[in-house]
């Protein structure tokens, strides 16, 4: 996968997170999903289903245990998409 | 923020949602008078939040069996079956469950929660996959996490979405366990079992069905959704609980697969916990017998369910798609749900309050569980009270 793909995933996730959390705050790669966006577990799981459908991949939700920031979420999606 | 400060932050969030010490969760029940009435504070309340679907909590047969078991075998087993041995009652109940489901094997667990934890974590492990409904009970999620398998969710009761996710798994379907529930605990709707079985067979997966809320409720003899749909032989593993229709505590798994027996040696939630007490097993055995011949109880239950579902629907409430023993009024905000819950309690009716993220799609629920012991007058009073409160709730944002 090229960097443009990585950027595409980053843009998509930032847009969706902004919409899900109804925040006007700037979402950056280092934004913490829990402490800064207060995204609850169900919203995050539903977002993962959307991302799976967008990129036609399977993202095991147990992999989210290591995800705290937007960048870590993008890295996870990028890694799975690259391997698919 | 240290560990204790994190807990304080969660407590503060809870207090903000439930001001003035409102005890909607874990409410103190001072006395229980019957399967339908109890005392909360100084109020004699109608119980509509108990999952006591067949109303057997005070069945004389169950109480007598429990008394006799205590007299004969004492209050507890004081250890696990692996270390301390299996009592006659444990083995007898397993035989009775196997017979009830016409299966070769059955395992009894200490709680329904552990039945899912122990079965799921025994069936799958790292490198395997579990495909679960998005509205699955916490015991299913926790069992999956304990297993170390990859967890993929499909949209609630959406078989098209389920197939899409099965297709994406490719060769991994061979080591995939699909999990669904007979009746879902939040909205009371039923799994589309025929379509799920069709996909399970097409993709060559294993299917586990949790009949926790449907045992005793669905089917001629109360087996659950498998009996209602005639698909008993198509489901690989069935789990369930004793704490609803059977009015005690514990859980089970039944299967025709001989591999189920091996779970006794690999499943930590089975091995590393004390086995059910003699009184628990005895009352469960008596209740299972009543459940099997309880078609009159099921008829009364379903009459009550239909009466309350119709009353709430007519009053304008948004409900789950199917009438059933779980009837949840869906409201937009936690504040509306809390107000409705409080007002119902003011009218001496106890129901369950479900707030996000436990409720689906960010909504909040005021959840009733109907039972066979409720009288027509009691159900009418509950329906009338909900109707009276509808305008109050609708105008409250």
Tab-separated table of C-alpha atoms in Angstrom:
chain	number	residue	atom	x	y	z
A	1	UNK	CA	0.000	0.000	0.000
A	2	UNK	CA	1.290	3.486	-0.830
A	3	UNK	CA	1.446	6.494	1.481
A	4	UNK	CA	-1.549	7.929	-0.298
A	5	UNK	CA	-3.502	4.934	0.986
A	6	UNK	CA	-2.272	5.646	4.498
A	7	UNK	CA	-3.335	9.272	4.123
A	8	UNK	CA	-6.721	8.156	2.801
A	9	UNK	CA	-7.293	5.988	5.878
A	10	UNK	CA	-6.155	8.819	8.151
A	11	UNK	CA	-8.520	11.287	6.488
A	12	UNK	CA	-11.453	8.874	6.578
A	13	UNK	CA	-10.979	8.045	10.258
A	14	UNK	CA	-10.490	11.678	11.287
A	15	UNK	CA	-13.703	12.644	9.452
A	16	UNK	CA	-15.722	9.819	10.975
A	17	UNK	CA	-14.339	10.380	14.486
A	18	UNK	CA	-15.177	14.065	14.212
A	19	UNK	CA	-18.728	13.236	13.202
A	20	UNK	CA	-19.151	10.518	15.843
A	21	UNK	CA	-17.942	12.646	18.722
A	22	UNK	CA	-19.602	15.897	17.555
A	23	UNK	CA	-16.463	17.759	18.445
A	24	UNK	CA	-15.170	20.966	16.964
A	25	UNK	CA	-11.710	20.238	18.299
A	26	UNK	CA	-9.009	19.447	15.780
A	27	UNK	CA	-8.395	15.712	15.576
A	28	UNK	CA	-4.738	14.897	14.998
A	29	UNK	CA	-2.862	11.602	14.707
A	30	UNK	CA	-1.875	11.896	18.364
A	31	UNK	CA	-5.413	12.474	19.633
A	32	UNK	CA	-6.328	9.914	22.294
A	33	UNK	CA	-9.598	8.162	21.457
A	34	UNK	CA	-10.692	7.696	25.050
A	35	UNK	CA	-9.270	10.534	27.110
A	36	UNK	CA	-9.641	13.256	24.460
A	37	UNK	CA	-12.551	12.144	22.289
A	38	UNK	CA	-14.417	10.217	24.996
A	39	UNK	CA	-15.547	7.755	22.343
A	40	UNK	CA	-17.418	4.906	23.993
A	41	UNK	CA	-16.699	1.271	23.260
A	42	UNK	CA	-19.827	0.654	21.170
A	43	UNK	CA	-19.228	3.682	18.950
A	44	UNK	CA	-15.675	2.526	18.355
A	45	UNK	CA	-16.818	-1.008	17.509
A	46	UNK	CA	-19.411	0.336	15.081
A	47	UNK	CA	-16.772	2.533	13.472
A	48	UNK	CA	-14.613	-0.553	12.972
A	49	UNK	CA	-17.497	-2.250	11.133
A	50	UNK	CA	-17.759	0.762	8.830
A	51	UNK	CA	-14.030	0.700	8.138
A	52	UNK	CA	-14.200	-3.041	7.406
A	53	UNK	CA	-16.886	-2.372	4.818
A	54	UNK	CA	-15.081	0.601	3.284
A	55	UNK	CA	-11.870	-1.354	2.696
A	56	UNK	CA	-13.383	-4.853	2.436
A	57	UNK	CA	-11.207	-6.225	5.240
A	58	UNK	CA	-11.664	-8.006	8.587
A	59	UNK	CA	-10.481	-6.143	11.676
A	60	UNK	CA	-10.591	-8.287	14.824
A	61	UNK	CA	-11.856	-6.139	17.659
A	62	UNK	CA	-9.402	-7.724	20.069
A	63	UNK	CA	-6.661	-5.957	18.103
A	64	UNK	CA	-8.093	-2.685	19.435
A	65	UNK	CA	-6.650	-3.479	22.860
A	66	UNK	CA	-3.377	-1.926	21.723
A	67	UNK	CA	-5.007	1.134	20.160
A	68	UNK	CA	-5.164	4.392	22.081
A	69	UNK	CA	-4.528	7.137	19.534
A	70	UNK	CA	-5.870	7.957	16.085
A	71	UNK	CA	-2.450	7.132	14.615
A	72	UNK	CA	-2.447	3.684	16.219
A	73	UNK	CA	-5.894	3.016	14.782
A	74	UNK	CA	-4.761	4.101	11.322
A	75	UNK	CA	-1.626	1.942	11.639
A	76	UNK	CA	-3.802	-1.082	12.476
A	77	UNK	CA	-6.172	-0.565	9.549
A	78	UNK	CA	-3.240	0.119	7.191
A	79	UNK	CA	-1.422	-3.023	8.307
A	80	UNK	CA	-4.477	-5.238	7.783
A	81	UNK	CA	-5.329	-3.619	4.459
A	82	UNK	CA	-1.744	-4.052	3.238
A	83	UNK	CA	-1.776	-7.735	4.137
A	84	UNK	CA	-5.109	-8.431	2.463
B	1	UNK	CA	-4.145	9.833	36.685
B	2	UNK	CA	-3.486	6.857	38.961
B	3	UNK	CA	-5.626	3.709	39.182
B	4	UNK	CA	-7.880	4.943	41.957
B	5	UNK	CA	-8.321	8.361	40.314
B	6	UNK	CA	-9.484	6.599	37.151
B	7	UNK	CA	-12.185	4.821	39.163
B	8	UNK	CA	-13.152	8.145	40.773
B	9	UNK	CA	-13.556	9.663	37.292
B	10	UNK	CA	-15.881	6.830	36.245
B	11	UNK	CA	-17.868	7.253	39.465
B	12	UNK	CA	-18.213	10.994	38.826
B	13	UNK	CA	-19.565	10.303	35.321
B	14	UNK	CA	-22.119	7.899	36.775
B	15	UNK	CA	-23.176	10.399	39.444
B	16	UNK	CA	-23.633	13.098	36.801
B	17	UNK	CA	-26.082	10.834	34.989
B	18	UNK	CA	-27.883	9.648	38.116
B	19	UNK	CA	-28.151	12.671	40.439
B	20	UNK	CA	-29.562	12.824	43.968
B	21	UNK	CA	-28.504	9.306	44.822
B	22	UNK	CA	-30.986	7.644	42.469
B	23	UNK	CA	-30.268	3.935	42.854
B	24	UNK	CA	-31.420	2.581	39.529
B	25	UNK	CA	-28.623	0.053	39.454
B	26	UNK	CA	-28.469	-2.569	42.187
B	27	UNK	CA	-31.577	-1.184	43.867
B	28	UNK	CA	-32.029	-2.449	47.448
B	29	UNK	CA	-34.910	-4.924	47.621
B	30	UNK	CA	-35.879	-5.324	51.258
B	31	UNK	CA	-38.325	-8.246	51.064
B	32	UNK	CA	-39.541	-10.551	48.300
B	33	UNK	CA	-43.184	-11.528	48.724
B	34	UNK	CA	-43.750	-13.644	45.609
B	35	UNK	CA	-42.686	-14.072	41.978
B	36	UNK	CA	-44.395	-10.757	41.188
B	37	UNK	CA	-44.152	-8.566	44.291
B	38	UNK	CA	-41.460	-7.228	46.617
B	39	UNK	CA	-40.728	-4.299	48.910
B	40	UNK	CA	-38.395	-1.509	47.826
B	41	UNK	CA	-38.008	1.058	50.617
B	42	UNK	CA	-41.509	1.372	52.018
B	43	UNK	CA	-43.205	0.526	48.714
B	44	UNK	CA	-44.817	-2.771	47.796
B	45	UNK	CA	-43.871	-2.970	44.124
B	46	UNK	CA	-44.772	-5.072	41.127
B	47	UNK	CA	-41.674	-6.875	39.820
B	48	UNK	CA	-41.149	-6.430	36.092
B	49	UNK	CA	-37.380	-6.531	36.055
B	50	UNK	CA	-36.504	-10.037	37.172
B	51	UNK	CA	-36.228	-12.439	34.152
B	52	UNK	CA	-38.314	-14.875	36.209
B	53	UNK	CA	-40.125	-15.907	33.020
B	54	UNK	CA	-42.057	-18.933	34.273
B	55	UNK	CA	-42.619	-17.419	37.718
B	56	UNK	CA	-41.126	-20.437	39.519
B	57	UNK	CA	-39.055	-18.698	42.225
B	58	UNK	CA	-41.471	-19.899	44.922
B	59	UNK	CA	-42.484	-23.225	43.334
B	60	UNK	CA	-42.991	-25.616	46.300
B	61	UNK	CA	-41.328	-28.480	44.408
B	62	UNK	CA	-38.127	-26.454	43.953
B	63	UNK	CA	-38.060	-25.170	47.516
B	64	UNK	CA	-38.597	-28.650	48.945
B	65	UNK	CA	-35.878	-30.133	46.732
B	66	UNK	CA	-33.433	-27.443	47.862
B	67	UNK	CA	-34.267	-28.038	51.537
B	68	UNK	CA	-33.757	-31.782	51.216
B	69	UNK	CA	-30.436	-31.319	49.413
B	70	UNK	CA	-29.099	-29.054	52.152
B	71	UNK	CA	-30.151	-31.556	54.823
B	72	UNK	CA	-28.531	-34.423	52.943
B	73	UNK	CA	-25.388	-32.882	51.397
B	74	UNK	CA	-24.741	-29.622	53.208
B	75	UNK	CA	-24.609	-26.034	52.059
B	76	UNK	CA	-21.748	-26.165	49.582
B	77	UNK	CA	-19.286	-28.360	47.717
B	78	UNK	CA	-16.320	-26.212	48.849
B	79	UNK	CA	-14.396	-26.693	45.640
B	80	UNK	CA	-14.274	-27.527	41.974
B	81	UNK	CA	-15.545	-30.731	40.424
B	82	UNK	CA	-12.068	-31.410	39.078
B	83	UNK	CA	-10.547	-31.416	42.549
B	84	UNK	CA	-13.427	-32.192	44.909
B	85	UNK	CA	-15.461	-34.521	42.724
B	86	UNK	CA	-18.845	-34.498	41.036
B	87	UNK	CA	-21.842	-35.049	43.287
B	88	UNK	CA	-24.740	-37.235	42.221
B	89	UNK	CA	-26.835	-34.114	41.555
B	90	UNK	CA	-24.279	-32.569	39.177
B	91	UNK	CA	-24.186	-35.753	37.115
B	92	UNK	CA	-27.941	-36.249	37.237
B	93	UNK	CA	-28.628	-32.691	36.058
B	94	UNK	CA	-26.186	-33.122	33.168
B	95	UNK	CA	-27.975	-36.312	32.119
B	96	UNK	CA	-31.314	-34.543	32.336
B	97	UNK	CA	-30.116	-31.652	30.165
B	98	UNK	CA	-28.668	-34.064	27.603
B	99	UNK	CA	-31.977	-35.919	27.563
B	100	UNK	CA	-33.973	-32.687	27.308
B	101	UNK	CA	-32.014	-31.594	24.223
B	102	UNK	CA	-31.653	-35.129	22.831
B	103	UNK	CA	-27.874	-34.636	22.888
B	104	UNK	CA	-24.983	-36.929	23.758
B	105	UNK	CA	-23.195	-34.591	26.134
B	106	UNK	CA	-23.904	-31.858	28.614
B	107	UNK	CA	-21.780	-29.832	31.008
B	108	UNK	CA	-23.119	-27.852	33.956
B	109	UNK	CA	-21.294	-24.647	34.901
B	110	UNK	CA	-21.500	-22.647	38.123
B	111	UNK	CA	-23.080	-19.594	36.460
B	112	UNK	CA	-24.597	-18.800	33.081
B	113	UNK	CA	-21.815	-16.270	32.564
B	114	UNK	CA	-19.241	-19.019	33.062
B	115	UNK	CA	-21.136	-21.326	30.682
B	116	UNK	CA	-20.383	-18.917	27.847
B	117	UNK	CA	-16.880	-18.117	29.087
B	118	UNK	CA	-16.013	-21.785	29.511
B	119	UNK	CA	-17.582	-23.045	26.303
B	120	UNK	CA	-16.285	-20.327	23.996
B	121	UNK	CA	-12.767	-20.281	25.442
B	122	UNK	CA	-12.706	-24.073	25.254
B	123	UNK	CA	-13.832	-24.222	21.621
B	124	UNK	CA	-11.629	-21.534	20.073
B	125	UNK	CA	-8.179	-20.121	20.720
B	126	UNK	CA	-5.516	-17.873	19.216
B	127	UNK	CA	-5.533	-18.109	15.426
B	128	UNK	CA	-9.237	-19.077	15.322
B	129	UNK	CA	-12.092	-16.667	14.657
B	130	UNK	CA	-15.416	-15.954	16.351
B	131	UNK	CA	-18.141	-14.211	14.390
B	132	UNK	CA	-20.622	-12.697	16.811
B	133	UNK	CA	-23.782	-10.630	16.663
B	134	UNK	CA	-23.081	-6.989	17.533
B	135	UNK	CA	-25.707	-7.071	20.317
B	136	UNK	CA	-24.222	-10.124	22.019
B	137	UNK	CA	-24.329	-10.398	25.806
B	138	UNK	CA	-21.210	-9.395	27.755
B	139	UNK	CA	-20.559	-13.040	28.668
B	140	UNK	CA	-20.125	-13.812	24.961
B	141	UNK	CA	-17.749	-10.891	24.427
B	142	UNK	CA	-15.784	-11.859	27.545
B	143	UNK	CA	-15.630	-15.520	26.502
B	144	UNK	CA	-14.263	-14.463	23.125
B	145	UNK	CA	-11.672	-12.198	24.727
B	146	UNK	CA	-10.616	-14.967	27.113
B	147	UNK	CA	-10.184	-17.344	24.185
B	148	UNK	CA	-7.630	-15.170	22.372
B	149	UNK	CA	-9.431	-15.810	19.057
B	150	UNK	CA	-9.968	-13.020	16.542
B	151	UNK	CA	-13.365	-11.413	17.192
B	152	UNK	CA	-15.422	-10.143	14.251
B	153	UNK	CA	-18.883	-8.586	14.785
B	154	UNK	CA	-21.788	-8.586	12.365
B	155	UNK	CA	-24.688	-6.142	12.475
B	156	UNK	CA	-27.422	-7.250	14.842
B	157	UNK	CA	-29.651	-9.942	13.269
B	158	UNK	CA	-28.438	-8.927	9.765
B	159	UNK	CA	-27.624	-12.114	7.830
B	160	UNK	CA	-26.562	-10.185	4.726
B	161	UNK	CA	-23.957	-8.396	6.804
B	162	UNK	CA	-23.007	-11.696	8.418
B	163	UNK	CA	-22.396	-13.353	5.059
B	164	UNK	CA	-20.267	-10.428	3.902
B	165	UNK	CA	-17.997	-10.922	6.897
B	166	UNK	CA	-17.910	-14.696	6.439
B	167	UNK	CA	-16.824	-14.226	2.820
B	168	UNK	CA	-13.985	-11.907	3.870
B	169	UNK	CA	-12.599	-14.582	6.194
B	170	UNK	CA	-11.675	-16.791	3.243
B	171	UNK	CA	-10.037	-20.052	4.346
B	172	UNK	CA	-10.352	-19.014	7.974
B	173	UNK	CA	-14.036	-20.001	7.990
B	174	UNK	CA	-12.869	-23.544	8.705
B	175	UNK	CA	-11.824	-22.449	12.193
B	176	UNK	CA	-14.655	-19.992	12.753
B	177	UNK	CA	-17.288	-20.206	15.484
B	178	UNK	CA	-20.525	-18.292	14.850
B	179	UNK	CA	-22.427	-17.171	17.957
B	180	UNK	CA	-26.022	-15.984	18.175
B	181	UNK	CA	-28.721	-15.785	20.854
B	182	UNK	CA	-32.243	-17.242	20.938
B	183	UNK	CA	-33.723	-14.059	22.389
B	184	UNK	CA	-31.606	-10.924	22.757
B	185	UNK	CA	-31.661	-9.472	26.241
B	186	UNK	CA	-32.045	-5.805	25.400
B	187	UNK	CA	-34.855	-5.612	22.808
B	188	UNK	CA	-36.241	-9.136	23.198
B	189	UNK	CA	-35.960	-9.942	19.505
B	190	UNK	CA	-35.100	-13.427	18.191
B	191	UNK	CA	-32.181	-14.517	16.003
B	192	UNK	CA	-33.005	-15.392	12.366
B	193	UNK	CA	-31.850	-18.924	13.073
B	194	UNK	CA	-32.895	-20.572	9.794
B	195	UNK	CA	-30.817	-18.109	7.755
B	196	UNK	CA	-27.883	-18.357	10.151
B	197	UNK	CA	-27.923	-22.168	9.936
B	198	UNK	CA	-28.015	-21.929	6.148
B	199	UNK	CA	-24.883	-19.758	6.129
B	200	UNK	CA	-23.148	-21.875	8.746
B	201	UNK	CA	-23.640	-24.947	6.565
B	202	UNK	CA	-22.665	-23.166	3.353
B	203	UNK	CA	-19.392	-21.915	4.849
B	204	UNK	CA	-18.644	-24.986	6.996
B	205	UNK	CA	-18.484	-23.221	10.361
B	206	UNK	CA	-19.540	-24.283	13.853
B	207	UNK	CA	-22.590	-22.603	15.421
B	208	UNK	CA	-23.184	-21.862	19.102
B	209	UNK	CA	-26.615	-20.600	20.189
B	210	UNK	CA	-27.150	-19.040	23.604
B	211	UNK	CA	-30.691	-19.829	24.763
B	212	UNK	CA	-30.382	-17.895	28.051
B	213	UNK	CA	-33.563	-15.858	27.540
B	214	UNK	CA	-35.413	-18.361	25.333
B	215	UNK	CA	-35.093	-21.509	27.493
B	216	UNK	CA	-38.522	-22.267	28.913
B	217	UNK	CA	-40.046	-19.533	26.796
B	218	UNK	CA	-39.975	-20.786	23.188
B	219	UNK	CA	-40.962	-24.188	21.787
B	220	UNK	CA	-43.537	-26.741	22.843
B	221	UNK	CA	-41.383	-28.179	25.642
B	222	UNK	CA	-39.392	-24.998	26.266
B	223	UNK	CA	-36.091	-25.960	24.615
B	224	UNK	CA	-35.915	-22.486	23.117
B	225	UNK	CA	-35.479	-21.119	19.624
B	226	UNK	CA	-34.057	-24.445	18.404
B	227	UNK	CA	-37.402	-26.085	19.148
B	228	UNK	CA	-39.562	-23.258	17.835
B	229	UNK	CA	-37.698	-23.361	14.514
B	230	UNK	CA	-37.226	-27.139	14.371
B	231	UNK	CA	-33.464	-26.656	14.046
B	232	UNK	CA	-32.198	-28.447	17.147
B	233	UNK	CA	-30.014	-30.851	15.162
B	234	UNK	CA	-28.460	-28.029	13.119
B	235	UNK	CA	-26.973	-26.155	16.058
B	236	UNK	CA	-23.591	-27.484	17.218
B	237	UNK	CA	-23.516	-26.148	20.776
B	238	UNK	CA	-26.308	-24.720	22.925
B	239	UNK	CA	-25.589	-22.747	26.072
B	240	UNK	CA	-28.029	-21.367	28.617
B	241	UNK	CA	-28.552	-20.257	32.166
B	242	UNK	CA	-30.422	-21.498	35.228
B	243	UNK	CA	-30.976	-17.968	36.497
B	244	UNK	CA	-33.993	-17.052	34.396
B	245	UNK	CA	-36.709	-19.642	33.685
B	246	UNK	CA	-35.117	-22.131	36.097
B	247	UNK	CA	-34.987	-19.639	38.973
B	248	UNK	CA	-31.625	-20.578	40.502
B	249	UNK	CA	-28.049	-19.912	39.382
B	250	UNK	CA	-25.776	-21.821	37.009
B	251	UNK	CA	-25.415	-22.583	33.341
B	252	UNK	CA	-25.054	-25.388	30.841
B	253	UNK	CA	-23.765	-26.396	27.446
B	254	UNK	CA	-25.173	-29.315	25.430
B	255	UNK	CA	-23.933	-30.826	22.185
B	256	UNK	CA	-23.846	-33.947	20.079
B	257	UNK	CA	-20.159	-33.363	19.412
B	258	UNK	CA	-18.145	-35.747	21.632
B	259	UNK	CA	-15.485	-33.046	21.893
B	260	UNK	CA	-17.668	-31.218	24.408
B	261	UNK	CA	-16.488	-33.631	27.108
B	262	UNK	CA	-12.891	-32.456	26.595
B	263	UNK	CA	-13.874	-28.980	27.761
B	264	UNK	CA	-13.898	-30.337	31.298
B	265	UNK	CA	-10.101	-30.615	31.075
B	266	UNK	CA	-9.247	-27.378	29.264
B	267	UNK	CA	-11.881	-24.844	30.234
B	268	UNK	CA	-10.670	-22.658	33.103
B	269	UNK	CA	-14.139	-21.268	33.958
B	270	UNK	CA	-15.212	-24.894	34.522
B	271	UNK	CA	-12.079	-26.128	36.283
B	272	UNK	CA	-11.042	-23.270	38.526
B	273	UNK	CA	-14.250	-22.476	40.343
B	274	UNK	CA	-16.420	-24.079	43.000
B	275	UNK	CA	-19.143	-26.329	41.634
B	276	UNK	CA	-22.831	-25.446	42.138
B	277	UNK	CA	-24.141	-26.080	45.655
B	278	UNK	CA	-26.392	-29.104	46.335
B	279	UNK	CA	-29.427	-26.852	46.952
B	280	UNK	CA	-28.869	-25.012	43.670
B	281	UNK	CA	-28.605	-28.230	41.699
B	282	UNK	CA	-31.640	-29.769	43.405
B	283	UNK	CA	-33.923	-26.784	42.808
B	284	UNK	CA	-32.697	-26.540	39.204
B	285	UNK	CA	-33.527	-30.207	38.608
B	286	UNK	CA	-37.010	-29.702	40.026
B	287	UNK	CA	-37.487	-26.539	37.949
B	288	UNK	CA	-36.320	-28.271	34.760
B	289	UNK	CA	-38.995	-30.899	35.291
B	290	UNK	CA	-41.629	-28.187	35.745
B	291	UNK	CA	-40.298	-26.354	32.688
B	292	UNK	CA	-40.548	-29.438	30.475
B	293	UNK	CA	-44.175	-30.027	31.335
B	294	UNK	CA	-44.969	-26.325	31.661
B	295	UNK	CA	-46.824	-25.651	28.431
B	296	UNK	CA	-49.587	-24.023	30.529
B	297	UNK	CA	-46.968	-21.679	32.020
B	298	UNK	CA	-45.710	-20.781	28.546
B	299	UNK	CA	-49.259	-20.087	27.391
B	300	UNK	CA	-49.862	-17.799	30.376
B	301	UNK	CA	-46.494	-16.108	29.822
B	302	UNK	CA	-47.242	-15.429	26.146
B	303	UNK	CA	-50.738	-14.150	26.946
B	304	UNK	CA	-49.126	-11.703	29.393
B	305	UNK	CA	-46.413	-10.728	26.888
B	306	UNK	CA	-48.953	-10.022	24.154
B	307	UNK	CA	-51.157	-8.026	26.537
B	308	UNK	CA	-48.302	-5.761	27.700
B	309	UNK	CA	-46.661	-5.414	24.263
B	310	UNK	CA	-50.007	-4.348	22.749
B	311	UNK	CA	-50.692	-1.877	25.559
B	312	UNK	CA	-47.298	-0.189	25.221
B	313	UNK	CA	-47.496	-0.150	21.432
B	314	UNK	CA	-50.954	1.388	21.564
B	315	UNK	CA	-49.706	4.013	24.010
B	316	UNK	CA	-47.155	5.102	21.395
B	317	UNK	CA	-43.914	3.625	22.722
B	318	UNK	CA	-41.186	2.454	20.355
B	319	UNK	CA	-40.592	-1.235	21.133
B	320	UNK	CA	-38.447	-4.108	19.879
B	321	UNK	CA	-39.734	-5.896	16.765
B	322	UNK	CA	-41.161	-9.008	18.459
B	323	UNK	CA	-43.558	-9.395	21.398
B	324	UNK	CA	-41.916	-11.556	24.042
B	325	UNK	CA	-40.971	-11.780	27.694
B	326	UNK	CA	-38.483	-8.943	27.242
B	327	UNK	CA	-40.356	-5.771	26.308
B	328	UNK	CA	-38.199	-2.656	26.083
B	329	UNK	CA	-39.498	0.883	25.594
B	330	UNK	CA	-36.862	2.691	23.532
B	331	UNK	CA	-36.389	6.392	24.315
B	332	UNK	CA	-34.011	8.960	22.849
B	333	UNK	CA	-32.155	10.208	25.908
B	334	UNK	CA	-30.873	8.838	29.215
B	335	UNK	CA	-32.815	11.626	30.953
B	336	UNK	CA	-36.119	10.423	29.457
B	337	UNK	CA	-35.346	6.841	30.449
B	338	UNK	CA	-34.416	7.860	33.974
B	339	UNK	CA	-37.597	9.939	34.354
B	340	UNK	CA	-39.769	7.078	33.096
B	341	UNK	CA	-38.003	4.602	35.386
B	342	UNK	CA	-38.452	6.912	38.393
B	343	UNK	CA	-42.098	7.607	37.590
B	344	UNK	CA	-42.839	3.901	37.247
B	345	UNK	CA	-41.261	3.292	40.649
B	346	UNK	CA	-43.388	6.130	42.056
B	347	UNK	CA	-46.326	4.086	40.748
B	348	UNK	CA	-44.938	0.974	42.486
B	349	UNK	CA	-43.611	-0.729	39.355
B	350	UNK	CA	-40.018	-1.949	39.222
B	351	UNK	CA	-38.419	-2.309	35.772
B	352	UNK	CA	-34.828	-2.190	34.448
B	353	UNK	CA	-33.084	0.981	33.309
B	354	UNK	CA	-30.592	0.503	30.470
B	355	UNK	CA	-28.383	3.419	29.429
B	356	UNK	CA	-25.706	3.829	26.712
B	357	UNK	CA	-23.438	2.145	25.868
B	358	UNK	CA	-25.346	-0.924	27.147
B	359	UNK	CA	-28.388	-0.010	25.031
B	360	UNK	CA	-28.192	-0.443	21.252
B	361	UNK	CA	-27.601	2.459	18.855
B	362	UNK	CA	-27.024	5.096	21.513
B	363	UNK	CA	-30.640	4.918	22.706
B	364	UNK	CA	-31.829	4.267	26.247
B	365	UNK	CA	-34.231	1.563	27.357
B	366	UNK	CA	-36.811	1.014	30.031
B	367	UNK	CA	-36.975	-2.737	29.996
B	368	UNK	CA	-39.782	-4.914	31.337
B	369	UNK	CA	-39.544	-8.653	31.841
B	370	UNK	CA	-42.918	-10.349	31.938
B	371	UNK	CA	-43.575	-13.617	33.732
B	372	UNK	CA	-46.212	-16.323	33.827
B	373	UNK	CA	-47.204	-15.483	37.398
B	374	UNK	CA	-48.279	-11.920	36.572
B	375	UNK	CA	-52.053	-11.584	36.672
B	376	UNK	CA	-54.107	-9.940	33.961
B	377	UNK	CA	-54.901	-7.092	36.377
B	378	UNK	CA	-51.213	-6.549	37.162
B	379	UNK	CA	-50.302	-6.381	33.479
B	380	UNK	CA	-53.227	-4.029	32.818
B	381	UNK	CA	-52.053	-1.715	35.618
B	382	UNK	CA	-48.509	-1.656	34.180
B	383	UNK	CA	-49.820	-0.929	30.665
B	384	UNK	CA	-52.127	1.832	31.933
B	385	UNK	CA	-49.307	3.424	33.925
B	386	UNK	CA	-46.937	3.410	30.941
B	387	UNK	CA	-49.731	5.004	28.864
B	388	UNK	CA	-50.344	7.691	31.497
B	389	UNK	CA	-46.629	8.554	31.528
B	390	UNK	CA	-46.155	8.690	27.763
B	391	UNK	CA	-46.902	12.404	27.366
B	392	UNK	CA	-44.680	13.286	30.345
B	393	UNK	CA	-41.773	11.401	28.810
B	394	UNK	CA	-42.344	12.680	25.274
B	395	UNK	CA	-42.233	16.301	26.385
B	396	UNK	CA	-39.060	15.762	28.419
B	397	UNK	CA	-35.802	16.189	26.509
